[in-house]
Short mmCIF file of C-alpha atoms in Angstrom, two decimals:
data_model
loop_
_atom_site.label_atom_id
_atom_site.label_comp_id
_atom_site.label_asym_id
_atom_site.label_seq_id
_atom_site.Cartn_x
_atom_site.Cartn_y
_atom_site.Cartn_z
CA UNK A 1 93.92 -6.61 -37.94
CA UNK A 2 91.16 -4.12 -37.11
CA UNK A 3 92.72 -0.90 -38.46
CA UNK A 4 90.23 1.46 -36.76
CA UNK A 5 90.74 -0.22 -33.36
CA UNK A 6 94.51 -0.12 -33.83
CA UNK A 7 94.39 3.59 -34.71
CA UNK A 8 92.23 4.40 -31.67
CA UNK A 9 94.49 2.33 -29.41
CA UNK A 10 97.66 4.08 -30.62
CA UNK A 11 96.15 7.55 -31.03
CA UNK A 12 98.40 10.23 -29.54
CA UNK A 13 101.58 8.44 -30.65
CA UNK A 14 101.54 9.58 -34.28
CA UNK A 15 103.36 12.56 -35.78
CA UNK A 16 101.49 15.72 -36.70
CA UNK A 17 101.36 14.70 -40.39
CA UNK A 18 100.25 11.16 -39.57
CA UNK A 19 97.45 12.56 -37.41
CA UNK A 20 96.00 14.10 -40.56
CA UNK A 21 95.69 10.60 -42.02
CA UNK A 22 94.13 9.40 -38.74
CA UNK A 23 91.54 12.16 -38.95
CA UNK A 24 90.53 11.25 -42.51
CA UNK A 25 90.18 7.54 -41.68
CA UNK A 26 88.17 8.06 -38.48
CA UNK A 27 85.92 10.79 -39.89
CA UNK A 28 85.43 9.22 -43.34
CA UNK A 29 85.61 5.42 -42.89
CA UNK A 30 83.50 4.74 -46.00
CA UNK A 31 85.80 6.84 -48.19
CA UNK A 32 88.97 5.47 -46.56
CA UNK A 33 87.89 1.87 -47.15
CA UNK A 34 87.76 2.33 -50.94
CA UNK A 35 90.29 5.13 -51.55
CA UNK A 36 93.56 4.61 -53.39
CA UNK A 37 96.85 5.53 -51.76
CA UNK A 38 96.97 8.77 -53.77
CA UNK A 39 93.37 9.68 -52.90
CA UNK A 40 93.92 9.07 -49.19
CA UNK A 41 97.10 11.18 -49.21
CA UNK A 42 95.36 13.96 -51.16
CA UNK A 43 92.35 14.03 -48.81
CA UNK A 44 94.66 14.18 -45.77
CA UNK A 45 96.90 16.82 -47.36
CA UNK A 46 100.06 14.76 -46.93
CA UNK A 47 102.51 12.90 -49.16
CA UNK A 48 102.14 9.22 -50.10
CA UNK A 49 105.39 8.61 -48.17
CA UNK A 50 103.65 9.88 -45.01
CA UNK A 51 100.79 7.42 -45.54
CA UNK A 52 103.35 4.63 -46.08
CA UNK A 53 105.17 5.54 -42.86
CA UNK A 54 101.82 5.71 -41.06
CA UNK A 55 101.05 2.17 -42.28
CA UNK A 56 104.25 0.77 -40.74
CA UNK A 57 103.54 2.70 -37.50
CA UNK A 58 100.29 0.74 -37.26
CA UNK A 59 102.16 -2.55 -37.54
CA UNK A 60 101.42 -3.29 -41.22
CA UNK A 61 104.17 -4.92 -43.27
CA UNK A 62 103.97 -2.29 -46.01
CA UNK A 63 101.52 0.01 -47.78
CA UNK A 64 99.95 -2.90 -49.69
CA UNK A 65 99.25 -4.73 -46.43
CA UNK A 66 97.72 -1.54 -45.05
CA UNK A 67 95.44 -1.05 -48.09
CA UNK A 68 94.35 -4.69 -47.86
CA UNK A 69 93.31 -4.22 -44.23
CA UNK A 70 91.52 -0.99 -45.12
CA UNK A 71 89.51 -2.76 -47.82
CA UNK A 72 88.50 -5.41 -45.29
CA UNK A 73 87.01 -2.87 -42.86
CA UNK A 74 83.28 -3.20 -42.29
CA UNK A 75 81.68 0.23 -42.61
CA UNK A 76 78.29 0.82 -41.06
CA UNK A 77 76.30 3.48 -42.90
CA UNK A 78 74.05 5.49 -40.62
CA UNK A 79 71.95 8.06 -42.39
CA UNK A 80 69.36 9.11 -39.83
CA UNK A 81 71.51 9.44 -36.70
CA UNK A 82 72.29 13.02 -35.68
CA UNK A 83 75.90 13.99 -36.22
CA UNK A 84 77.59 16.28 -33.73
CA UNK A 85 79.20 19.35 -35.21
CA UNK A 86 82.96 19.75 -34.78
CA UNK A 87 84.59 22.83 -33.35
CA UNK A 88 84.87 25.52 -36.00
CA UNK A 89 87.87 25.01 -38.24
CA UNK A 90 88.04 21.31 -37.42
CA UNK A 91 90.13 22.02 -34.33
CA UNK A 92 90.25 19.42 -31.56
CA UNK A 93 88.56 20.68 -28.40
CA UNK A 94 91.84 20.39 -26.50
CA UNK A 95 93.37 22.99 -28.81
CA UNK A 96 90.31 25.21 -29.33
CA UNK A 97 90.54 28.89 -28.55
CA UNK A 98 87.96 30.91 -26.66
CA UNK A 99 87.17 32.75 -29.89
CA UNK A 100 86.45 29.60 -31.90
CA UNK A 101 84.30 27.99 -29.18
CA UNK A 102 82.49 31.27 -28.60
CA UNK A 103 81.38 31.35 -32.24
CA UNK A 104 79.45 28.10 -31.86
CA UNK A 105 75.66 28.56 -31.74
CA UNK A 106 74.26 28.82 -28.22
CA UNK A 107 77.63 29.23 -26.47
CA UNK A 108 77.44 32.19 -24.12
CA UNK A 109 80.21 33.74 -22.04
CA UNK A 110 78.70 32.10 -18.95
CA UNK A 111 78.91 28.65 -20.59
CA UNK A 112 82.52 29.36 -21.56
CA UNK A 113 83.32 30.36 -17.99
CA UNK A 114 81.69 27.23 -16.52
CA UNK A 115 83.43 25.00 -19.08
CA UNK A 116 86.81 26.51 -18.17
CA UNK A 117 86.17 25.88 -14.46
CA UNK A 118 85.24 22.25 -15.20
CA UNK A 119 88.67 21.58 -16.74
CA UNK A 120 90.61 23.42 -14.06
CA UNK A 121 91.15 26.90 -15.54
CA UNK A 122 89.89 30.34 -14.66
CA UNK A 123 89.00 30.95 -18.28
CA UNK A 124 89.07 28.95 -21.51
CA UNK A 125 91.04 31.89 -22.88
CA UNK A 126 93.67 31.45 -20.16
CA UNK A 127 96.97 31.97 -22.01
CA UNK A 128 98.75 29.28 -19.96
CA UNK A 129 96.07 26.78 -20.97
CA UNK A 130 96.50 27.75 -24.63
CA UNK A 131 100.30 27.48 -24.49
CA UNK A 132 100.25 24.06 -22.79
CA UNK A 133 97.56 22.70 -25.13
CA UNK A 134 99.31 23.83 -28.30
CA UNK A 135 102.95 23.34 -27.29
CA UNK A 136 103.39 20.12 -29.27
CA UNK A 137 101.82 21.71 -32.36
CA UNK A 138 104.24 24.64 -32.55
CA UNK A 139 107.40 24.91 -34.61
CA UNK A 140 110.70 24.02 -32.93
CA UNK A 141 111.59 27.67 -32.34
CA UNK A 142 108.15 28.64 -31.05
CA UNK A 143 108.21 25.61 -28.72
CA UNK A 144 111.35 27.09 -27.12
CA UNK A 145 109.39 30.29 -26.44
CA UNK A 146 106.50 28.29 -24.97
CA UNK A 147 108.85 26.40 -22.64
CA UNK A 148 110.62 29.59 -21.54
CA UNK A 149 107.25 31.14 -20.64
CA UNK A 150 106.00 28.04 -18.79
CA UNK A 151 109.29 27.86 -16.86
CA UNK A 152 108.90 31.43 -15.53
CA UNK A 153 105.54 33.08 -16.20
CA UNK A 154 106.29 36.02 -13.90
CA UNK A 155 109.47 36.89 -15.82
CA UNK A 156 107.78 36.49 -19.23
CA UNK A 157 104.91 38.76 -18.20
CA UNK A 158 107.27 41.69 -17.62
CA UNK A 159 110.17 40.98 -19.99
CA UNK A 160 110.87 42.98 -23.13
CA UNK A 161 110.74 41.20 -26.47
CA UNK A 162 114.56 41.14 -26.53
CA UNK A 163 114.79 39.71 -22.99
CA UNK A 164 112.26 36.98 -23.70
CA UNK A 165 113.99 36.15 -27.00
CA UNK A 166 117.33 35.88 -25.20
CA UNK A 167 115.85 33.68 -22.48
CA UNK A 168 114.30 31.32 -25.06
CA UNK A 169 117.34 31.39 -27.38
CA UNK A 170 115.37 32.62 -30.39
CA UNK A 171 115.05 35.81 -32.43
CA UNK A 172 112.62 38.66 -31.55
CA UNK A 173 110.73 37.84 -34.77
CA UNK A 174 109.99 34.37 -33.38
CA UNK A 175 108.49 35.97 -30.27
CA UNK A 176 106.17 38.02 -32.47
CA UNK A 177 105.12 34.92 -34.45
CA UNK A 178 104.53 33.03 -31.21
CA UNK A 179 102.30 35.81 -29.88
CA UNK A 180 100.22 35.63 -33.08
CA UNK A 181 100.03 31.83 -32.79
CA UNK A 182 98.53 32.23 -29.32
CA UNK A 183 95.86 34.60 -30.63
CA UNK A 184 97.50 37.77 -29.27
CA UNK A 185 97.66 41.02 -31.22
CA UNK A 186 101.33 41.59 -30.38
CA UNK A 187 103.93 41.12 -27.65
CA UNK A 188 102.21 43.68 -25.41
CA UNK A 189 98.95 41.76 -25.60
CA UNK A 190 100.84 38.54 -24.78
CA UNK A 191 102.52 40.17 -21.76
CA UNK A 192 99.16 41.46 -20.50
CA UNK A 193 97.56 37.99 -20.70
CA UNK A 194 100.57 36.39 -19.01
CA UNK A 195 100.35 38.99 -16.22
CA UNK A 196 96.67 38.17 -15.73
CA UNK A 197 97.43 34.44 -15.60
CA UNK A 198 100.25 35.06 -13.13
CA UNK A 199 97.95 37.14 -10.92
CA UNK A 200 95.35 34.35 -10.88
CA UNK A 201 97.99 31.84 -9.82
CA UNK A 202 99.26 34.10 -7.05
CA UNK A 203 95.85 33.99 -5.35
CA UNK A 204 96.43 30.37 -4.48
CA UNK A 205 99.87 31.15 -3.04
CA UNK A 206 98.61 33.90 -0.74
CA UNK A 207 99.05 33.19 2.95
CA UNK A 208 95.85 31.97 4.56
CA UNK A 209 94.78 33.27 7.97
CA UNK A 210 95.36 30.92 10.87
CA UNK A 211 92.36 28.83 11.78
CA UNK A 212 91.20 28.54 15.33
CA UNK A 213 91.83 25.34 17.21
CA UNK A 214 89.63 22.39 16.28
CA UNK A 215 86.33 22.24 18.11
CA UNK A 216 84.41 19.14 19.04
CA UNK A 217 84.58 16.15 21.31
CA UNK A 218 87.86 14.68 22.48
CA UNK A 219 87.31 11.72 20.14
CA UNK A 220 86.78 14.03 17.15
CA UNK A 221 89.85 16.13 17.94
CA UNK A 222 91.87 12.94 18.38
CA UNK A 223 90.87 11.70 14.91
CA UNK A 224 91.87 15.01 13.36
CA UNK A 225 95.19 15.02 15.19
CA UNK A 226 95.91 11.45 14.09
CA UNK A 227 95.40 12.37 10.45
CA UNK A 228 97.44 15.56 10.71
CA UNK A 229 100.29 13.55 12.20
CA UNK A 230 100.09 10.97 9.40
CA UNK A 231 100.11 13.65 6.69
CA UNK A 232 103.06 15.40 8.35
CA UNK A 233 105.06 12.15 8.50
CA UNK A 234 104.33 11.35 4.86
CA UNK A 235 105.37 14.82 3.71
CA UNK A 236 108.64 14.49 5.60
CA UNK A 237 109.36 11.22 3.77
CA UNK A 238 108.96 12.75 0.31
CA UNK A 239 112.16 13.71 -1.53
CA UNK A 240 111.94 16.94 -3.54
CA UNK A 241 114.54 15.77 -6.06
CA UNK A 242 112.48 12.65 -6.78
CA UNK A 243 109.50 14.83 -7.68
CA UNK A 244 111.69 17.04 -9.89
CA UNK A 245 113.02 13.97 -11.74
CA UNK A 246 109.50 12.57 -12.08
CA UNK A 247 108.16 15.82 -13.51
CA UNK A 248 111.06 15.96 -15.96
CA UNK A 249 110.34 12.41 -17.19
CA UNK A 250 106.66 13.25 -17.75
CA UNK A 251 107.39 16.57 -19.47
CA UNK A 252 109.84 14.93 -21.89
CA UNK A 253 107.50 12.04 -22.79
CA UNK A 254 106.60 13.25 -26.29
CA UNK A 255 104.54 10.14 -27.10
CA UNK A 256 102.63 10.03 -23.85
CA UNK A 257 102.49 8.86 -20.24
CA UNK A 258 101.21 5.34 -19.53
CA UNK A 259 99.62 4.99 -16.07
CA UNK A 260 99.58 1.41 -14.77
CA UNK A 261 97.82 0.07 -11.66
CA UNK A 262 96.72 -3.45 -10.77
CA UNK A 263 94.96 -2.84 -7.44
CA UNK A 264 91.28 -1.89 -7.43
CA UNK A 265 91.84 0.85 -4.85
CA UNK A 266 94.39 2.51 -7.18
CA UNK A 267 92.02 2.64 -10.16
CA UNK A 268 90.43 5.89 -8.97
CA UNK A 269 93.85 7.45 -8.41
CA UNK A 270 94.98 6.42 -11.92
CA UNK A 271 91.85 7.91 -13.48
CA UNK A 272 92.24 11.19 -11.57
CA UNK A 273 95.92 11.40 -12.51
CA UNK A 274 95.13 10.77 -16.18
CA UNK A 275 92.43 13.49 -16.23
CA UNK A 276 94.71 15.99 -14.50
CA UNK A 277 97.58 15.33 -16.94
CA UNK A 278 95.24 15.66 -19.93
CA UNK A 279 93.92 18.97 -18.59
CA UNK A 280 97.52 20.17 -18.26
CA UNK A 281 98.24 19.29 -21.89
CA UNK A 282 100.10 15.99 -21.41
CA UNK A 283 98.92 12.90 -23.37
CA UNK A 284 98.10 10.25 -20.77
CA UNK A 285 96.60 6.76 -20.86
CA UNK A 286 95.47 4.68 -17.85
CA UNK A 287 95.43 0.86 -17.76
CA UNK A 288 94.46 -1.57 -15.01
CA UNK A 289 93.71 -4.72 -17.00
CA UNK A 290 96.79 -7.03 -16.99
CA UNK A 291 96.46 -8.02 -20.65
CA UNK A 292 95.99 -4.43 -21.85
CA UNK A 293 98.97 -3.43 -19.73
CA UNK A 294 101.16 -6.05 -21.42
CA UNK A 295 99.94 -5.05 -24.91
CA UNK A 296 100.46 -1.32 -24.33
CA UNK A 297 103.87 -1.90 -22.70
CA UNK A 298 105.03 -3.79 -25.80
CA UNK A 299 104.99 -0.49 -27.72
CA UNK A 300 106.97 1.58 -25.21
CA UNK A 301 109.94 3.63 -26.41
CA UNK A 302 112.32 6.21 -24.98
CA UNK A 303 109.70 8.84 -25.86
CA UNK A 304 107.26 7.39 -23.31
CA UNK A 305 107.07 7.59 -19.54
CA UNK A 306 105.45 5.08 -17.21
CA UNK A 307 103.65 5.99 -13.99
CA UNK A 308 103.09 2.93 -11.81
CA UNK A 309 100.79 3.18 -8.77
CA UNK A 310 100.70 0.66 -5.92
CA UNK A 311 99.71 0.64 -2.26
CA UNK A 312 100.74 -2.99 -1.75
CA UNK A 313 104.07 -4.57 -0.88
CA UNK A 314 103.52 -7.17 -3.60
CA UNK A 315 102.76 -4.95 -6.69
CA UNK A 316 101.57 -7.86 -8.88
CA UNK A 317 102.54 -7.39 -12.52
CA UNK A 318 103.96 -3.88 -12.07
CA UNK A 319 107.63 -4.77 -11.39
CA UNK A 320 107.71 -6.85 -14.60
CA UNK A 321 106.15 -3.99 -16.59
CA UNK A 322 108.56 -1.49 -15.04
CA UNK A 323 111.58 -3.64 -15.92
CA UNK A 324 110.36 -3.99 -19.51
CA UNK A 325 109.81 -0.22 -19.74
CA UNK A 326 113.36 0.46 -18.58
CA UNK A 327 114.71 -1.97 -21.17
CA UNK A 328 112.78 -0.04 -23.83
CA UNK A 329 114.34 3.24 -22.69
CA UNK A 330 111.21 4.65 -21.03
CA UNK A 331 111.47 6.41 -17.67
CA UNK A 332 109.53 4.83 -14.79
CA UNK A 333 107.94 6.91 -12.03
CA UNK A 334 106.61 4.78 -9.17
CA UNK A 335 104.33 5.89 -6.36
CA UNK A 336 104.79 2.92 -4.09
CA UNK A 337 106.05 1.63 -0.75
CA UNK A 338 109.78 2.13 -0.33
CA UNK A 339 110.53 -1.55 0.31
CA UNK A 340 108.33 -2.98 -2.47
CA UNK A 341 109.63 -4.80 -5.60
CA UNK A 342 108.25 -1.98 -7.77
CA UNK A 343 110.34 0.61 -5.92
CA UNK A 344 113.52 -1.22 -6.93
CA UNK A 345 112.67 -0.79 -10.63
CA UNK A 346 111.78 2.92 -10.54
CA UNK A 347 113.78 5.65 -12.25
CA UNK A 348 112.14 8.02 -9.78
CA UNK A 349 110.42 6.74 -6.62
CA UNK A 350 107.81 8.84 -4.84
CA UNK A 351 108.00 6.83 -1.65
CA UNK A 352 104.95 6.06 0.50
CA UNK A 353 105.15 5.28 4.21
CA UNK A 354 105.21 1.61 5.16
CA UNK A 355 103.07 0.11 7.88
CA UNK A 356 100.16 2.49 7.33
CA UNK A 357 96.46 1.60 7.46
CA UNK A 358 94.37 1.46 4.27
CA UNK A 359 93.06 5.02 4.85
CA UNK A 360 96.42 6.62 5.62
CA UNK A 361 98.25 4.91 2.72
CA UNK A 362 95.56 6.25 0.38
CA UNK A 363 96.14 9.73 1.79
CA UNK A 364 99.84 9.33 0.99
CA UNK A 365 99.00 8.41 -2.62
CA UNK A 366 96.80 11.50 -2.95
CA UNK A 367 99.54 13.71 -1.50
CA UNK A 368 102.12 12.28 -3.92
CA UNK A 369 99.84 12.83 -6.92
CA UNK A 370 99.02 16.37 -5.83
CA UNK A 371 102.68 17.32 -5.33
CA UNK A 372 103.68 15.72 -8.64
CA UNK A 373 101.04 17.69 -10.56
CA UNK A 374 102.14 20.87 -8.76
CA UNK A 375 105.71 20.25 -9.97
CA UNK A 376 104.70 20.09 -13.66
#
């Protein structure tokens, strides 16, 4: 067994304590290959029991089997290659704050602003971004506060500390600790940042002025009208409750969302969906190779969710994968044709129109993905 490959393949499925062991092994492979159990636990700042549990999570028989595989790792020593510097404090970029990134040499406010735009936020200091990114790292009580805020940002931005505590089902002291965890001075500072985030979001909800009628040749206007009609029909077919169920399955998938697609034209959609989920703070992994799909599906649990994408009425391997996922307790969200084999296996079906051309069925897939992301 290649331990490093196995760790990279399963990364995102470990507990917070086990991730400390992961970090030591990936950042210090030479040390990890010769360290004793006690030394590895000490370097990671965890107990030996955590390392032992981590070993079984990787598929090793026991800690001795794990140490044997570690000793067998080939470590390449590179002395002259430049090493990139980590974010200050060793924080993963997904959980970095504006303050920590801003302290890095050569990082100006303009670079911060452009970086934020590139990952879909107005500002890297956007409080909603920070809450989503760090939600899984918070204590159980603080996570309740995070969820209450994400559920109703407008309310949280104007609520008193007692009202917010009541809404989240925690004590006012927990609200204060949560504010500090998010880099705010106090509850007032938190409310101000939430109000700013809410104001930014409202810009996109503002009513747009009516556009004048389409101009151009009769052929051009006909093409536009044909596409408008197709989009309107697809939107009418969508079921709001299906999107609500799908969003719930994704939000509750603590160990990640597996995105499966077997058709070449769905690969781009899977990649875009994965990137959007990652930007929103949800661990997501995309697979289109049949063998990798089978391997990854073998590790599914009730703490996973599966997103299966298909524009065909055949679906290939996907119905088999979906059935296996259901047997493992994982929820299955399918964006597929209503009469396809995959649709029959879905926990939540985001139904695409049947009988559409290649172009229009692709538009339906894009609409479904967009509405699903909007629901999260």
